[in-house]
Coordinates of C-alpha atoms in Angstrom, one line a residue:
X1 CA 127.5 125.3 96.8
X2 CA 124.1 126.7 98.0
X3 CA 121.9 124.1 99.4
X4 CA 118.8 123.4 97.1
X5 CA 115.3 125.1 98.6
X6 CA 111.5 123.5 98.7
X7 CA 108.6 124.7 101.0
X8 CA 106.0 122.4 101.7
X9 CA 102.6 122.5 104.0
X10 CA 104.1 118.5 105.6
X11 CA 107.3 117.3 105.7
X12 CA 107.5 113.5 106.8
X13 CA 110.2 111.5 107.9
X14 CA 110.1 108.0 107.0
X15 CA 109.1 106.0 103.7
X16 CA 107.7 103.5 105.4
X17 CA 103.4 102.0 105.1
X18 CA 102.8 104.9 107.3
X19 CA 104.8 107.4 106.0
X20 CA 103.6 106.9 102.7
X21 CA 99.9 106.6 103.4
X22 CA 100.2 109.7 105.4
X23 CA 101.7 111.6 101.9
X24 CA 99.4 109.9 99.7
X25 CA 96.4 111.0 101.7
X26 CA 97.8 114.5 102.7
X27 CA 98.3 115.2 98.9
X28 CA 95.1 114.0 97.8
X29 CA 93.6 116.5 100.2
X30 CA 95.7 119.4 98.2
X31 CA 98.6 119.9 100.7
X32 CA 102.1 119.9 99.4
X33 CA 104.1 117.4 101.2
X34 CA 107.8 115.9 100.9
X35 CA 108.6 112.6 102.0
X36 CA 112.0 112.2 103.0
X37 CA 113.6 108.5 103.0
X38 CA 117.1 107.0 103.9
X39 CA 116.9 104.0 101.6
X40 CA 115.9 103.5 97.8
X41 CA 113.9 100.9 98.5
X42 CA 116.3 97.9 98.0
X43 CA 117.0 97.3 101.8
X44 CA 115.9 94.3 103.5
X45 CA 112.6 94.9 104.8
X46 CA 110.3 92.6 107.3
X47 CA 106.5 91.9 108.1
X48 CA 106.0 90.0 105.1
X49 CA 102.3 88.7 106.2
X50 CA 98.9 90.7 106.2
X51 CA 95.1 89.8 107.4
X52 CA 92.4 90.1 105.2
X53 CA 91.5 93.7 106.5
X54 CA 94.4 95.4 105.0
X55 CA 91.9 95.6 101.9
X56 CA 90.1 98.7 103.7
X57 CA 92.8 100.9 104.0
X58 CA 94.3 100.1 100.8
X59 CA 91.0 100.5 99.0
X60 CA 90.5 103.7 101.0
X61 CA 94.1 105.0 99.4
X62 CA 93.1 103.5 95.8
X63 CA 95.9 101.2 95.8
X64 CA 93.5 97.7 96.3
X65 CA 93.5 96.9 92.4
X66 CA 97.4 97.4 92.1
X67 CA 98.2 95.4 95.4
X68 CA 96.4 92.7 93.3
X69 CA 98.5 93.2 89.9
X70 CA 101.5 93.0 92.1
X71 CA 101.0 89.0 92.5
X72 CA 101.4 88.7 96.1
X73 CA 100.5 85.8 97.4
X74 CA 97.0 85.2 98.7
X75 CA 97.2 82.7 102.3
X76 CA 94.3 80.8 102.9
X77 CA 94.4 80.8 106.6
X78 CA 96.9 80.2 109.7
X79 CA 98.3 76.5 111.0
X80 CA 99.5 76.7 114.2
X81 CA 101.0 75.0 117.4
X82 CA 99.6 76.8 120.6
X83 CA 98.3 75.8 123.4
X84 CA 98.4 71.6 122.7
X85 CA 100.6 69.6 120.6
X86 CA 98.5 69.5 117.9
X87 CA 98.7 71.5 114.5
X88 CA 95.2 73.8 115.0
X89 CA 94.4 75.4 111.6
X90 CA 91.8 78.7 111.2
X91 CA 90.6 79.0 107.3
X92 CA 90.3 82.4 106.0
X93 CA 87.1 81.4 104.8
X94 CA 85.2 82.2 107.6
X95 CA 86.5 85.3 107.3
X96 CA 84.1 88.1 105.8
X97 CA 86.8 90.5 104.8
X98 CA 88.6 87.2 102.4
X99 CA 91.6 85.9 102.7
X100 CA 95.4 87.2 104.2
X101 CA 98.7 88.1 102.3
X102 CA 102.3 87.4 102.0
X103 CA 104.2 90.1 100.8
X104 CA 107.5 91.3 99.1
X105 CA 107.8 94.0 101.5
X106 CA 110.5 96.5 99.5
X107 CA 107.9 95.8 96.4
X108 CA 104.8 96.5 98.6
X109 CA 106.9 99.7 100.0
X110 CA 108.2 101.0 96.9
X111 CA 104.8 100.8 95.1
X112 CA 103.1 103.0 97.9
X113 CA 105.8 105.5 97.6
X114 CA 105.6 105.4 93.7
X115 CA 102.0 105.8 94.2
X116 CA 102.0 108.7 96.6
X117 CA 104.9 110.8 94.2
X118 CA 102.3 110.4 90.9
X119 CA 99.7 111.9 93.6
X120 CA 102.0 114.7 94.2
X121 CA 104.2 114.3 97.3
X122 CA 107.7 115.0 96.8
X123 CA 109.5 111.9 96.9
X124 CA 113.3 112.2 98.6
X125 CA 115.1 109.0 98.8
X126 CA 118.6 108.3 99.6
X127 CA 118.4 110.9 102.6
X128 CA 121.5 110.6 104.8
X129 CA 122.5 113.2 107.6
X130 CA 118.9 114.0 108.3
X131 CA 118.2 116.4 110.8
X132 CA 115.3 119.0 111.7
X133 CA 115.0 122.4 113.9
X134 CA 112.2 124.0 114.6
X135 CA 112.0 128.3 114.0
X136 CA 110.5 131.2 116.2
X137 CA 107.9 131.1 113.5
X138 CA 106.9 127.6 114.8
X139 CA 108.2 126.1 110.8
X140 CA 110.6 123.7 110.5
X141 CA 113.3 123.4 108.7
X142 CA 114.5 119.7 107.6
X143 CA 118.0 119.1 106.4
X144 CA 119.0 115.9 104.1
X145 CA 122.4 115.5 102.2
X146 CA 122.1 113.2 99.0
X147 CA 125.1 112.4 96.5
X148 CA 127.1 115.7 97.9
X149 CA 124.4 118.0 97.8
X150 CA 122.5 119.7 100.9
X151 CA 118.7 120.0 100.8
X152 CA 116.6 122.2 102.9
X153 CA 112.9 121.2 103.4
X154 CA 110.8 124.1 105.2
X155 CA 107.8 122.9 106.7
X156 CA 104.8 124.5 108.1
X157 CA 103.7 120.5 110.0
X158 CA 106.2 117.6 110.7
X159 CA 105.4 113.9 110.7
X160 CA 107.6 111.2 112.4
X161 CA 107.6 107.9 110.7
X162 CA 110.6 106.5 111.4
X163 CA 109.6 103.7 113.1
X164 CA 110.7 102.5 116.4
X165 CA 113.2 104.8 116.1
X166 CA 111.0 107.8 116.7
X167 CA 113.7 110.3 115.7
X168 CA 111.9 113.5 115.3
X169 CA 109.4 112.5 119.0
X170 CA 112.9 111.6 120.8
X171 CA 114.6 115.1 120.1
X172 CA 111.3 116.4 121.7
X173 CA 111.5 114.7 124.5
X174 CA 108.9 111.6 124.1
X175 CA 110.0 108.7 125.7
X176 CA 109.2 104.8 124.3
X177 CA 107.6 102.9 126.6
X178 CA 108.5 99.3 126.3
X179 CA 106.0 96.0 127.4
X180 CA 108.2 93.3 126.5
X181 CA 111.7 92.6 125.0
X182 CA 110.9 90.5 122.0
X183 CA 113.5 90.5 119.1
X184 CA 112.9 88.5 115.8
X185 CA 115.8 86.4 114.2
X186 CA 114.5 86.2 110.4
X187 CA 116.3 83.9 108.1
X188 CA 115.0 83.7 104.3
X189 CA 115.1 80.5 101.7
X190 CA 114.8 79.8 98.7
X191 CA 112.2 76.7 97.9
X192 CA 111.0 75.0 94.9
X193 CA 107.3 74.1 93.7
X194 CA 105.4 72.0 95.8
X195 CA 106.7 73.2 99.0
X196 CA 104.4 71.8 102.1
X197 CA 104.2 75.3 103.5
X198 CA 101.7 75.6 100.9
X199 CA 100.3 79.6 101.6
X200 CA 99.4 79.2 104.8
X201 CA 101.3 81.1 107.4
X202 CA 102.4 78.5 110.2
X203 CA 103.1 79.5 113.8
X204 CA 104.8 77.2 116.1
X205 CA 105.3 77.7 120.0
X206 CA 108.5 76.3 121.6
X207 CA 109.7 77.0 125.3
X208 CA 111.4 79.7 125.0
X209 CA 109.7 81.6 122.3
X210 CA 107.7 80.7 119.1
X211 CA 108.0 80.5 115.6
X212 CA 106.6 82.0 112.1
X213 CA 107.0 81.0 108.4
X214 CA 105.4 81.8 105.3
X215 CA 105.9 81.2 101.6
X216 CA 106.8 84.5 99.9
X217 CA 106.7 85.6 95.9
X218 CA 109.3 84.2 93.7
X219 CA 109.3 81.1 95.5
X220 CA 110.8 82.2 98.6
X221 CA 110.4 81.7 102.3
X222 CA 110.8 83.7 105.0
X223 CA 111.2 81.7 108.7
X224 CA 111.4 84.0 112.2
X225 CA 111.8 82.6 115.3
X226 CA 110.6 85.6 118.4
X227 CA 112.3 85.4 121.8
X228 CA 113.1 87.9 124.1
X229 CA 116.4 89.9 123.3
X230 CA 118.4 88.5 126.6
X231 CA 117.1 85.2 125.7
X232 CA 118.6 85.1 122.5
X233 CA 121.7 87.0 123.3
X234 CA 123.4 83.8 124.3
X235 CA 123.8 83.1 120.4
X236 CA 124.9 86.2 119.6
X237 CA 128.7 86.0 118.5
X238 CA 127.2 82.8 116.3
X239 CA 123.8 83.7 115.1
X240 CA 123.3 81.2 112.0
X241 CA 124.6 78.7 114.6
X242 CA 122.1 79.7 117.6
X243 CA 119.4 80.2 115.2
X244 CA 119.8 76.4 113.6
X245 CA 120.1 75.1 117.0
X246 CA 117.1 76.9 118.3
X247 CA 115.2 75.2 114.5
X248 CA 116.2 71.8 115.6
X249 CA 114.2 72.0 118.8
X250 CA 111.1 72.3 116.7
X251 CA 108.5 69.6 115.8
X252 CA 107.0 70.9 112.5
X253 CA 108.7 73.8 111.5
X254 CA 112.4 72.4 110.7
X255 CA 110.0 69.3 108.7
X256 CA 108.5 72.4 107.0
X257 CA 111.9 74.0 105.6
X258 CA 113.8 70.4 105.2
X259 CA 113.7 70.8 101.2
X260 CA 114.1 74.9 101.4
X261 CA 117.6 76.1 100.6
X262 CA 119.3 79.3 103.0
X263 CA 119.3 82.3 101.0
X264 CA 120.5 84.9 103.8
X265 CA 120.5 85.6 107.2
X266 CA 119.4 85.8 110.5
X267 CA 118.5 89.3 110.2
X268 CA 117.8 90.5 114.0
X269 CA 115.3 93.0 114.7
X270 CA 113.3 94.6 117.7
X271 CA 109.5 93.2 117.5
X272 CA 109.0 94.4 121.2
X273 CA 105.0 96.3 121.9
X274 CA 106.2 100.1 122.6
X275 CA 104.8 103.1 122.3
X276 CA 106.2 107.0 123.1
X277 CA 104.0 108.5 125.9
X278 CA 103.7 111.7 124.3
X279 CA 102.1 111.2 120.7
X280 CA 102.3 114.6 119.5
X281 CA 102.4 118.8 119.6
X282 CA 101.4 121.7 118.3
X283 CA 103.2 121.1 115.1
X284 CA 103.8 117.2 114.7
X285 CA 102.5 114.1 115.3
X286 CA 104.0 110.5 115.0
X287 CA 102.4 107.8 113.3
X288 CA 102.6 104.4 112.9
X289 CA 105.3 102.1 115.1
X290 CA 107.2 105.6 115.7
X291 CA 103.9 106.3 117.7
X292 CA 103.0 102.6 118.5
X293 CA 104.4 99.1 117.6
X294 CA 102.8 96.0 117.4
X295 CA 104.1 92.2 117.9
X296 CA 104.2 90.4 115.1
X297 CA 102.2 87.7 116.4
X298 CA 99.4 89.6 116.0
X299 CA 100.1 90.5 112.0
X300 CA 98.7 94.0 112.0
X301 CA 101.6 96.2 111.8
X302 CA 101.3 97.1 108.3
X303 CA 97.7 96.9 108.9
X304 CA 97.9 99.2 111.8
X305 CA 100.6 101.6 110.2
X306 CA 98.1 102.0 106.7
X307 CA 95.3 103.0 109.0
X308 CA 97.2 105.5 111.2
X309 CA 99.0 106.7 107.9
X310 CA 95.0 107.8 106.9
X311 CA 93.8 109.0 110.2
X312 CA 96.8 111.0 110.3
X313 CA 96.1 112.6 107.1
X314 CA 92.5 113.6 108.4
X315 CA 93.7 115.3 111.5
X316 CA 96.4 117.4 109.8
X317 CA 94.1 118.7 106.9
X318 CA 91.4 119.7 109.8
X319 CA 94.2 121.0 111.8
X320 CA 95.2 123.4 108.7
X321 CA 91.6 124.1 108.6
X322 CA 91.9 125.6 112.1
X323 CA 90.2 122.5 114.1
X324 CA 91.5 122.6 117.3
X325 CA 91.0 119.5 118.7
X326 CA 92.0 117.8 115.8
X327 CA 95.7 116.8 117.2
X328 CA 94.0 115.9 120.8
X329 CA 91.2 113.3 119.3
X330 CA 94.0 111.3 117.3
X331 CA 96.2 111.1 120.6
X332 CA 92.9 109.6 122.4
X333 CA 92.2 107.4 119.2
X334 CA 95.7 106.0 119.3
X335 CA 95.5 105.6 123.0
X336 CA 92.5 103.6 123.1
X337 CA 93.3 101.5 119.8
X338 CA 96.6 100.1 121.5
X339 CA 94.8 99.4 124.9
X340 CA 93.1 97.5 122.9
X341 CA 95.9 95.6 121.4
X342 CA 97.7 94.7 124.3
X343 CA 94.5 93.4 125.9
X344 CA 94.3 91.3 122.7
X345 CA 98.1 90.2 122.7
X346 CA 97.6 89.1 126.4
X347 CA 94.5 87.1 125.9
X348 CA 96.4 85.5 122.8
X349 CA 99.4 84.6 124.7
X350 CA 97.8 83.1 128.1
X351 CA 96.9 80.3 125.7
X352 CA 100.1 79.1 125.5
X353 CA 100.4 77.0 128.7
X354 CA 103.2 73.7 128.0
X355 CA 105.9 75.3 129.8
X356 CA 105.3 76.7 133.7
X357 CA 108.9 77.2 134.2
X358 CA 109.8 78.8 131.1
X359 CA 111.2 82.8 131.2
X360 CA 109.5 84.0 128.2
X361 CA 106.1 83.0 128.6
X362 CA 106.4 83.3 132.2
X363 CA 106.5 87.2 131.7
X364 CA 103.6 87.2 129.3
X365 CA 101.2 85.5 131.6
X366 CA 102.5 88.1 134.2
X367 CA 102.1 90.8 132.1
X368 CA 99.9 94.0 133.5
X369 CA 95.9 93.3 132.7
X370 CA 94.4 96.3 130.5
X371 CA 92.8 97.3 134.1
X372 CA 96.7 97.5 135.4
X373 CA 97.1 99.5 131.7
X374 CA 94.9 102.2 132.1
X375 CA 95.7 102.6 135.8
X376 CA 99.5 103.5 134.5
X377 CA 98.7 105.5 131.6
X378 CA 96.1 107.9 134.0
X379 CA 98.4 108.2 136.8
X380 CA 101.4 109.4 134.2
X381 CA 101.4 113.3 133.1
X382 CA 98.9 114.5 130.1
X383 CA 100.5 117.4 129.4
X384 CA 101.5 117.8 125.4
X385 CA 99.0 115.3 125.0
X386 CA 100.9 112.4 126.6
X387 CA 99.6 108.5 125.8

């Protein structure tokens, strides 16, 4: 049986809040694009909370009005335990951009690539056996198997957004490079009205790590607690175990989930800060956490994905228009945005003070200064546009 045939200006792999902002915007630009996706959206999906400026980029994509008629939940503020004893709390209200989010990720997910297939984008989900070359011409051709059948997607510009995974920027020879080892264990429950998380998102900080929890749609709530991966490898051949003990060494977050029932989990997944040191070519780029990730302490990884999913859109349409310098301005864009971040993440962390002898917080308040971060970026090699 002959594989099935479709040419398109972008191919992009990865469904994800940057994937599909990339497709959405690329094909209300006029470009023909597939999107190409392992899942069908019914996979467990995390980063489940939002800040206020999530609006921007979802009112630039003209999804703002259907976010809202999706009923997620709106979170007044954050409660948290960092730096004292004491439960802090920061009010959304004196926020100008409104209030936060908590999310059904595979909802939020699925309406973006919903959204970006009525714009036009070819929508390809349930992609298994992925794999792309790249011609003489300088096209590429991308090969997905679904249900027994072969598909062949020939692409004139390639987009990785496959996360942390970086598939497509790995077989080119980009390297991750990694400023921490944080892992998340995420467990979810069920709850009943009247639960005392109430929608505020609540942190908690505990020796070797720290906590989040939130109360999700359809009365649900999702609890995480972020170590470091060799940290929390001593648990691992009894996770729900290990994770319950590491609850019980809480103050305010085990009170919080007392009444909650345990729907599933611990789910473990990498929540490190990474980024590949070579961004992009000629003919690709990465976005989102395939080019950079974010810690989820800092909430912005959706955020941050929705914005580089539009920038990204900008650059490719110029570069079709035959602006070379297109590729090289995101690449500096990028660069100086997650500078940014980590200088952000280490203020954030240095905080945190209680434990002098702990491991993981140790290596936070040893972590390199955005000085010691530029030094290292300018003294590695620039060529294909390195980070």
């Amino acid at each position: 049986m002959r594989p099935t045939e479709r040419k398109v200006d972008v191919a992009l792999l990865g469904g994800g809040p940057a994937g599909c902002a990339t497709a959405l915007a690329l094909a209300r630009h006029g470009l023909s694009v597939a999107l190409v996706e392992r899942s069908r959206y019914h996979d467990l999906r995390v980063g489940e909370i939002l800040p206020p400026e999530v609006r921007f980029p979802l009112l630039s994509l003209g999804l703002w009005d259907q976010f809202i008629r999706d009923a997620h939940y709106p979170s007044p503020g954050i409660r948290c335990v960092w730096g004292k004893a004491g439960v802090q709390q920061n009010d959304s209200i004196f926020n100008p951009y409104g209030v936060g989010w908590h999310i059904d990720r595979r909802c939020f997910d699925a309406m973006l690539a919903r959204t970006a297939e009525k714009a036009g984008a070819y929508l390809f989900t349930g992609a298994s056996r992925t794999f792309c070359s790249e011609r003489r011409t300088g096209d590429w051709e991308i090969w997905a198997a679904r249900g027994g059948k072969q598909f062949i997607f020939h692409a004139k510009f390639l987009v990785d957004a496959t996360g942390r995974v970086s598939m497509l920027a790995r077989k080119r020879c980009a390297r991750r490079i990694f400023y921490d080892r944080l892992v998340g264990g995420v467990v979810f429950f069920s709850t009943r009205a009247g639960n005392p998380l109430g929608n505020y998102t609540f942190l908690e900080a505990v020796e070797d790590g720290w906590w989040y929890s939130a109360l999700l749609p359809n009365s649900r709530v999702v609890v995480a607690y972020m170590t470091d991966a060799d940290l929390n490898a001593r648990g691992s051949d009894r996770p729900i175990q290990h994770w319950q003990k590491q609850l019980n060494k809480t103050i305010h977050t085990k009170v919080l989930i007392n009444s909650c029932a345990l729907e599933s989990g611990p789910f473990i997944f990498a929540a490190n800060s990474s980024k590949l040191n070579t961004l992009l070519d000629r003919n690709w780029l990465a976005v989102g956490d395939a080019a950079a990730a974010f810690d989820p302490l800092s909430s912005r990884g959706v955020y941050k994905a929705l914005e580089s999913g539009i920038r990204a859109a900008q650059v490719i349409r110029d570069y079709f228009g035959g602006d070379g310098t297109a590729l090289r301005d995101y690449a500096g864009e990028m660069e100086e945005s997650f500078d940014h971040y980590l200088f952000m993440r280490n203020k954030y962390y240095a905080l945190e003070r209680r434990w002098p002898h702990s491991t993981f917080w140790r290596r936070r308040w040893l972590g390199p200064s955005l000085k010691r971060v530029k030094q290292l970026r300018e003294s590695s090699p620039r060529e294909n546009h390195k980070l």
